[in-house]
Amino acid sequence: MNNKNLCTIADVADLEAGLRQIRQHLHQHPELSNEESKTAELVAQKLHDLGFEVTTGIGGYGVVGSLKIGNGTRSIGIRADMDALPIHEQTGVAYASQQSGKMHACGHDGHTAMLLGAAAQLARSRNFSGTVHLIFQPAEEIGFNSGAERMLAEGLFDRFPCDAVYGLHNHPGYPVGKMMFRPGPFMAACDTVNITIHGKGGHAARPHMTVDPILVASSLVVALQTIISRNIDPNETAVITIGSLHSGHAANVIPDTARLEMSVRSFDDGVRKTLEQRIRTLVSHHAEGYGARAEIDYVPGYPVLVNHQQETAFAIQVAQELLGVDNVIAELPPISGSEDFSYFLQQKPGCFLRLGNGNSAVLHNPGYNFNDASLPFGVAYWTRLVERYLVD
């Protein structure tokens, strides 16, 4: 390879118009987790046309494009997620979703387009020596039994060996062209807890003859917050959010049951275990104190995403070379969102980073849209990262 000709933003400028078309096409035709058949077909065809060795059907609709150049023995994996969300789009853009109730509200259309752009640049420049595996992953948004888990279960890194693996996510609120990193724990573990309170229903005029599950559930919402304030070290970060509480159908009827759905997030395995133990104990005893019974369904989600020190330092260096030191944040605060790329990082060293999306709506919002101005930055970064990693 020619180390003097590493990829720049200018080198990929001619790809931008075509990538915008791809990204906006994907935006118009979003597919939910485990439904990404058309997206996978498009990705596979583009990779095939570029001369990549293409493997499909990994972990569902997962696609891997592999390209070996020269005699280098090292290999690197770059991942993009492909799935959309069950949200009704309200952006008003000309290329808005044509699928009612489905939209790319997290920018996976942009992630996919950027990695396809990197594939195009790597195929034509061939400025590396070794093997690159481009991993297009389904079902990131599903929360459990995700595309990453299934791809790994089907031998992803045995079939496509990688010395390191990298991924990124767009980040609303930071300028286009800005990249953000953090070594160590970066994104939270996320567990889901479904709680059913079993009481005793009856007439609203005779509450003394009932066990009111709505009262139990309402007081439990407040009590659960004491776990964070009184059981978790103030120097640690944890979140308990009750996102759903449903019970009853009539003003004059006390129902038999109430149901709560919770999201529990943490950045440390010990804290994660403490949260589960305290939630189970508090919920059970709290319900019993009112004469009710609690049924708890604790669903483990994605683990903490932990970036590896050496690989993160390398990724930061590449970003600083490409964008300048002022456009790189090396110590972004931890993010309480979760990401199944964490499973990849449990098996291989690597780094997950963030790319500014400008002043857009927040992720998972019906008004969100990926910023196409970010495309050349992502393409040039992935290309340069591969070129710098796969040296002679």
XYZ file of N, CA, C and O in Angstrom, residues 8 95 154:
12
model
N -8.868 10.773 1.849
C -9.315 12.058 2.372
C -10.789 12.267 2.017
O -11.365 11.518 1.221
N -38.659 12.138 0.325
C -38.370 10.704 0.284
C -38.803 10.012 1.578
O -38.201 9.027 2.002
N -23.904 -18.041 14.784
C -23.700 -18.770 13.533
C -22.252 -18.681 13.046
O -21.966 -18.922 11.876
